[in-house]
Coordinates of C-alpha atoms and ligand atoms in Angstrom, one line a residue:
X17 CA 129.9 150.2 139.1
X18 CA 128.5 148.7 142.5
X19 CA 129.6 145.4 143.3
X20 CA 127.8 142.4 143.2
X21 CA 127.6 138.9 144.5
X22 CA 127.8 136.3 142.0
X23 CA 126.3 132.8 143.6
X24 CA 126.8 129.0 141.7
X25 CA 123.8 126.8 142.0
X26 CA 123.7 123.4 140.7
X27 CA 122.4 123.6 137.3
X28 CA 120.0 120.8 137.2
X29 CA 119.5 117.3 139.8
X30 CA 119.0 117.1 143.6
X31 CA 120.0 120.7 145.0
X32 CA 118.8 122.8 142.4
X33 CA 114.9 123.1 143.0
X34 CA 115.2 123.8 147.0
X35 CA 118.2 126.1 146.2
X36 CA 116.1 128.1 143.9
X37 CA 113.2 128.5 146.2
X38 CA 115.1 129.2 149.2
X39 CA 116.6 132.2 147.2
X40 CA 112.8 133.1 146.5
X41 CA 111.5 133.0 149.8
X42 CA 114.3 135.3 150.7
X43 CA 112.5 137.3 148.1
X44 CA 115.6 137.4 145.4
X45 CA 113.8 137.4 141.9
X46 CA 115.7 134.7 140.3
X47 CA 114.9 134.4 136.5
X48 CA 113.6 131.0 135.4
X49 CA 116.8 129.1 134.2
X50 CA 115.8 128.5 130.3
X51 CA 118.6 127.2 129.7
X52 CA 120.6 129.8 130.6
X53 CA 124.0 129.2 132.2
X54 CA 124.2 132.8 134.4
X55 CA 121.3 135.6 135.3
X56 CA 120.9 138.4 137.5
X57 CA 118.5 139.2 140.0
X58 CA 116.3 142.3 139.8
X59 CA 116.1 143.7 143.3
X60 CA 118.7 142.4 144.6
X61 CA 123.2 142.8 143.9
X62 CA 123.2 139.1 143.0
X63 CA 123.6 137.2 139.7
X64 CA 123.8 133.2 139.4
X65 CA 125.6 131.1 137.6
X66 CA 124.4 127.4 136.5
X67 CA 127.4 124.6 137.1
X68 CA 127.4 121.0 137.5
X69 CA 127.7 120.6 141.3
X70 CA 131.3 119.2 141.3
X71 CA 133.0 122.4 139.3
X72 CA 131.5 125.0 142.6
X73 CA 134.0 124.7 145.1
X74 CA 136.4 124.9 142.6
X75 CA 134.8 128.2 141.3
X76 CA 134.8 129.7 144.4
X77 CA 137.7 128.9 145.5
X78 CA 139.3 130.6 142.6
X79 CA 136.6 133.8 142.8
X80 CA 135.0 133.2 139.3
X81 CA 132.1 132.9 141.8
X82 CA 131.8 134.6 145.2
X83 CA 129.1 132.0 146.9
X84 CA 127.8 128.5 145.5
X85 CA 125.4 125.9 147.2
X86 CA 126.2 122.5 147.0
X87 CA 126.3 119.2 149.4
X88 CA 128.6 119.5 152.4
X89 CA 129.8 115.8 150.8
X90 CA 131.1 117.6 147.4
X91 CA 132.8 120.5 149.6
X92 CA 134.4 117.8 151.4
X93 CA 135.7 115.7 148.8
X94 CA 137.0 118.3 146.4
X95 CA 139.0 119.8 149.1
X96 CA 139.1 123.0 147.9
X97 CA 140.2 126.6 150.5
X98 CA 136.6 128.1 151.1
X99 CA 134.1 129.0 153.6
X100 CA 131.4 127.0 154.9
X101 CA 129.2 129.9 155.7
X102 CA 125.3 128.5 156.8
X103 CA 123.9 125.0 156.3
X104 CA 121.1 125.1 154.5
X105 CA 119.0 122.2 156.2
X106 CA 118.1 120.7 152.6
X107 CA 120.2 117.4 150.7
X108 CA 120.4 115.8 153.6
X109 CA 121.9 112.2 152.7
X110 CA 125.5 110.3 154.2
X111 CA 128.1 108.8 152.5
X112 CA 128.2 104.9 153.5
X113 CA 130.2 102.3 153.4
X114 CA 127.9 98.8 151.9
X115 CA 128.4 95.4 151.5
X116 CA 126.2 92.5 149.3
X117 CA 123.6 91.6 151.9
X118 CA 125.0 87.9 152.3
X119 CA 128.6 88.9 153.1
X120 CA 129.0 88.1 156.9
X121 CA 130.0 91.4 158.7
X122 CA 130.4 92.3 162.3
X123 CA 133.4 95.0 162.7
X124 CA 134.4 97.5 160.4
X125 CA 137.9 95.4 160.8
X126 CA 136.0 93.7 158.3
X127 CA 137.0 96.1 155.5
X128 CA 140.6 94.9 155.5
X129 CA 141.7 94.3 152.2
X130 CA 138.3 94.5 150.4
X131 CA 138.3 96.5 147.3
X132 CA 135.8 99.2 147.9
X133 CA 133.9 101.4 144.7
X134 CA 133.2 105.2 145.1
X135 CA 133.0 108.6 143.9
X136 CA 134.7 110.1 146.5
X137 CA 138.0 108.5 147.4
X138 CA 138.8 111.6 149.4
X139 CA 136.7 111.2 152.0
X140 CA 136.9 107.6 152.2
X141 CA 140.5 107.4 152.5
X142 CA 140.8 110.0 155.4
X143 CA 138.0 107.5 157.0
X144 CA 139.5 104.7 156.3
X145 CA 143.1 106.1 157.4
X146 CA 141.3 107.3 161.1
X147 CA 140.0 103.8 161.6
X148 CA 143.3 101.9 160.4
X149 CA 141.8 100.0 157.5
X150 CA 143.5 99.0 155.3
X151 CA 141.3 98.7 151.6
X152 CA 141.3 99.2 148.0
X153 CA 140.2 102.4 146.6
X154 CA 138.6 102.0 142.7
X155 CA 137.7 105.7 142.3
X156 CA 134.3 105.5 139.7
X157 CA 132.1 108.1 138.8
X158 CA 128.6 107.1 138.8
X159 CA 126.7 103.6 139.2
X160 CA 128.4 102.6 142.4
X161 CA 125.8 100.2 143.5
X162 CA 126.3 97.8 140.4
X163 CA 130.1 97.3 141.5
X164 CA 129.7 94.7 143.5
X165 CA 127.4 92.4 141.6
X166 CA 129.0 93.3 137.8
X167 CA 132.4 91.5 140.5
X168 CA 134.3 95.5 140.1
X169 CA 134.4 96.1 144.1
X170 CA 133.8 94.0 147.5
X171 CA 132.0 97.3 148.3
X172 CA 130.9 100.4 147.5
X173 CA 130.8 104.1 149.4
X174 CA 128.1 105.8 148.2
X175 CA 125.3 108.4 149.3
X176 CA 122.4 107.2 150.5
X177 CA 118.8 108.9 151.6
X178 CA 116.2 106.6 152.2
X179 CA 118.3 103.4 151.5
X180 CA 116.4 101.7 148.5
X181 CA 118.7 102.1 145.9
X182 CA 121.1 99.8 148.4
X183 CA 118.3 97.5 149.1
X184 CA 117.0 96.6 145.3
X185 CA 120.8 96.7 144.7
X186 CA 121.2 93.6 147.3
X187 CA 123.5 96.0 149.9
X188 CA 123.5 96.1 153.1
X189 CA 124.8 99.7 155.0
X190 CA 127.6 99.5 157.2
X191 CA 129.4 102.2 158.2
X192 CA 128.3 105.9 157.8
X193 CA 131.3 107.2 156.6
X194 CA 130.2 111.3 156.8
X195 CA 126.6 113.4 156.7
X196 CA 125.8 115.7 154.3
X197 CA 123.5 118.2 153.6
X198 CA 123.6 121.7 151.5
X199 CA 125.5 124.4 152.5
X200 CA 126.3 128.0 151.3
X201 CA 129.8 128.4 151.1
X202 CA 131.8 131.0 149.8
X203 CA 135.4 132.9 148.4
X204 CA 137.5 133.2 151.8
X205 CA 138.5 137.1 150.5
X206 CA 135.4 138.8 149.4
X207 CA 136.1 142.1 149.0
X208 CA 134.2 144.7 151.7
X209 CA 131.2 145.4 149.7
X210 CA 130.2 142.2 148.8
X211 CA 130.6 141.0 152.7
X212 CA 128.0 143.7 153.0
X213 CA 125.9 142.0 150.6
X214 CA 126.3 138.5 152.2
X215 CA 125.3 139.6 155.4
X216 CA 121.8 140.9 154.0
X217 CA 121.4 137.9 152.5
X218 CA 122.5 135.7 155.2
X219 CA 120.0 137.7 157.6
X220 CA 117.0 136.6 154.7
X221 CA 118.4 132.8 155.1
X222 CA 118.0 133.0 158.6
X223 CA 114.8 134.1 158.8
X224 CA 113.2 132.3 156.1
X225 CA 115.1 128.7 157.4
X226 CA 113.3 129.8 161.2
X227 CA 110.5 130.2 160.2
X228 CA 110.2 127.0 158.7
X229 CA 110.6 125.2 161.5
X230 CA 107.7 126.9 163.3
X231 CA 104.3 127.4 163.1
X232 CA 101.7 129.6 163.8
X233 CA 98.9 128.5 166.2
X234 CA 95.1 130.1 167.1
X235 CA 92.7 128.2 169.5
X236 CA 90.0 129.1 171.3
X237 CA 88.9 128.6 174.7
X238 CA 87.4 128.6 177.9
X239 CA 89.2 132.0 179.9
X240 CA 89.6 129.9 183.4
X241 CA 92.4 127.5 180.8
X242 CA 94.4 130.5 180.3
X243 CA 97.2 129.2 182.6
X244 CA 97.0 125.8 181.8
X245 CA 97.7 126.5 178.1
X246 CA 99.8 129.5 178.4
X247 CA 102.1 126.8 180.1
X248 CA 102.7 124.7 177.0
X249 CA 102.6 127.6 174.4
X250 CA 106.4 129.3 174.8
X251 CA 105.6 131.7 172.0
X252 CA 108.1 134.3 171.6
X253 CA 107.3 136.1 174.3
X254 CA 104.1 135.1 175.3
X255 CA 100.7 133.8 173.5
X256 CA 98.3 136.8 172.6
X257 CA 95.0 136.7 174.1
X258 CA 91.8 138.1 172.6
X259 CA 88.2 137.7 173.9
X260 CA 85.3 136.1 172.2
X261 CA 81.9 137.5 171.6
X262 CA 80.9 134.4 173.6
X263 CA 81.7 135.3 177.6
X264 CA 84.0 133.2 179.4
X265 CA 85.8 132.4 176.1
X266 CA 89.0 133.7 174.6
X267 CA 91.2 133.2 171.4
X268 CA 95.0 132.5 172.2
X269 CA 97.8 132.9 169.4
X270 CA 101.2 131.8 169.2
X271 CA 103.9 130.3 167.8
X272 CA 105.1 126.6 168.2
X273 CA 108.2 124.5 166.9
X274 CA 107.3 122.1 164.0
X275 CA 109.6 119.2 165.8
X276 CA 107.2 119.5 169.4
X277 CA 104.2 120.1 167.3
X278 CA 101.7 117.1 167.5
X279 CA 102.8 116.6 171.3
X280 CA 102.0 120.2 171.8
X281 CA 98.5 119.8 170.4
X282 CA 97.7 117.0 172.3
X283 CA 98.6 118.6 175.4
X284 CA 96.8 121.6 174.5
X285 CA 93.4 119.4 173.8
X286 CA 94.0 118.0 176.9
X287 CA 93.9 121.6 178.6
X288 CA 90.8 122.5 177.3
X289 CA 91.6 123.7 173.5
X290 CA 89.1 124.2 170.6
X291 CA 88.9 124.7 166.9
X292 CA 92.9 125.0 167.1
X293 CA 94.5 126.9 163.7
X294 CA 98.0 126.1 162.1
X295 CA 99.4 128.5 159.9
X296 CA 102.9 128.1 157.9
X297 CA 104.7 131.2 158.6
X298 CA 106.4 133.1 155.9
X299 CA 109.7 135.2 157.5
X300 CA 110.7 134.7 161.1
X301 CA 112.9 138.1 161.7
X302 CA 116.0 136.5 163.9
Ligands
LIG401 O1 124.9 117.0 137.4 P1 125.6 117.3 138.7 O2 127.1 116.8 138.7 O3 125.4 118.7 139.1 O4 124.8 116.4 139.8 P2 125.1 115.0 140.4 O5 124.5 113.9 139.6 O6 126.6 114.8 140.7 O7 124.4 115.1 141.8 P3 122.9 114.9 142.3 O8 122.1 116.0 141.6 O9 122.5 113.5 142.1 O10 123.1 115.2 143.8 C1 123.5 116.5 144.3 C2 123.6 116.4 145.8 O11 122.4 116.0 146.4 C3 124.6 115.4 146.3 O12 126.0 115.8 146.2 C4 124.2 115.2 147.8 O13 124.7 116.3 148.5 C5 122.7 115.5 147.7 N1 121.9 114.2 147.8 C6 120.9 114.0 148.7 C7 122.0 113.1 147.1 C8 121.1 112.2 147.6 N2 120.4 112.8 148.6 C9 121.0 110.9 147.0 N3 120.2 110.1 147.4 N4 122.8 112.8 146.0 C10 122.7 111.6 145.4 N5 121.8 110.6 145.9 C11 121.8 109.3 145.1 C12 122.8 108.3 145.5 O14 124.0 108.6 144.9 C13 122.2 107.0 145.1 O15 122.4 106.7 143.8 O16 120.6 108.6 145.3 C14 120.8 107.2 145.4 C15 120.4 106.7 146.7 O17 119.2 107.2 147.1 P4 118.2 106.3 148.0 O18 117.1 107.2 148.4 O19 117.8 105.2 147.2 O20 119.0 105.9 149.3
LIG402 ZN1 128.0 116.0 140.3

């Protein structure tokens, strides 16, 4: 029997939705979950299993799974011998330290001998042992932003994204302890067959995760702004050029970083642009 990869996704909450769809833009036909703890792809040597987020590293470490996806802070924490193998550029949140909002604090010297609430005492005590503070761990396993005000913690290490669960919780953030986003990681001794596999499906991650962050871009006009605009469109080599049936006019198409984007189109109205086209671009082969 030919070898397959067997890859841990978090069952259900944060990571499991953009970890699904990343697999399908890489064109993996993943069976809808239904409830279903493990299912196999049809045109491709993978099969998933479904696991709470915390059990993955743990899973691969041991091989029961050969590659999970799960935050870069639950990899951390658990401590477990894998591979981080690709970040994924989706979960992104950090682990911070907070205090209640009217607790004077200037210096993390400040965290001397509080007692401090988290879910990942791991992480906070290597952070804590770099920066030669001195505090209480309580190790809880959910609800860390009611510690302070039920009187469990001084403070609380927790993740945080946009920051409101801190705010209606009366917290203020102040120290980023570690950032985290999702990454694929995987068993350190796969066997030569399924390395094979990962690197086909690694080559899909790339190119689906680059072409995300570009766009493709049509304009139109006048031929005597060719230079101008070639200037600001890098493209991959170089912007295609096409004529109109109008003289004097010409299409140019190209392809533009999402991050420079707006800029870009500013500059390119300002060289002479017209009835400028943005397309999302499906796979970007690296
Ligand atoms: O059931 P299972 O154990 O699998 O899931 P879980 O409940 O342990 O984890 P889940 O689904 O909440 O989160 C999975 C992963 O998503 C985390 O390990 C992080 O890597 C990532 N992630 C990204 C986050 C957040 N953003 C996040 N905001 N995980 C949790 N939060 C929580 C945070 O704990 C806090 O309660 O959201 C709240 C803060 O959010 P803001 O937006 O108010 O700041
Ligand atoms: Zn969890």
């Amino acid at each position: 029997m030919k070898d397959i990869l067997r890859i841990a996704l978090q069952k259900s909450g944060r990571l499991n939705e953009d970890s699904v769809q990343l697999i399908r833009r890489c064109g993996i036909n993943i069976p809808t979950q239904n409830g279903t703890l493990k299912s196999a792809a049809s045109n491709f040597p993978v099969e998933f299993l479904y696991l709470r987020d915390d059990d993955i590293p743990g899973y691969v470490s041991d091989g029961v799974a050969d590659l999970g996806i799960v935050g870069d802070n639950v990899a951390a924490e658990k401590g477990k011998e894998i591979d981080k193998i690709e970040y994924l550029g989706f979960g992104q949140c950090r682990l911070s330290i907070a205090v209640p909002k009217s607790r004077i604090y200037s210096t993390i010297n400040d965290l001397n001998g509080l007692s401090i609430a988290t879910s990942y005492p791991n992480i906070l005590s290597n952070f804590l042992k770099n920066k030669n503070i001195k505090a209480d761990i309580h190790q809880i396993s959910g609800s860390v932003e009611i510690a302070p005000g039920i009187g469990l913690a001084d403070a609380i290490c927790d993740l945080v994204s946009s920051g409101s669960t801190l705010l209606s919780n009366g917290l203020k953030e102040v120290e980023e302890v570690f950032r985290s986003e999702a990454v694929l990681i995987g068993n350190k001794n796969l066997s030569n067959e399924k390395k094979e596999i990962l690197k086909d499906l690694l080559f899909r991650i790339k190119s689906v995760r680059k072409a995300q962050s570009f766009k493709y871009i049509l304009l139109n006009a006048p031929d005597t702004a060719i230079e101008k605009i070639s200037a600001i469109l890098p493209g991959m080599k170089s912007p295609t050029i096409m004529p109109l049936a109008e003289k004097g006019w010409i299409s140019m198409h190209s392809v533009v970083e999402e991050n420079a984007f707006w800029e870009i189109i500013n500059n390119l109205k300002q060289a002479g642009a017209q009835g400028i086209l943005v397309l999302p671009i499906e796979k970007m082969i690296v």
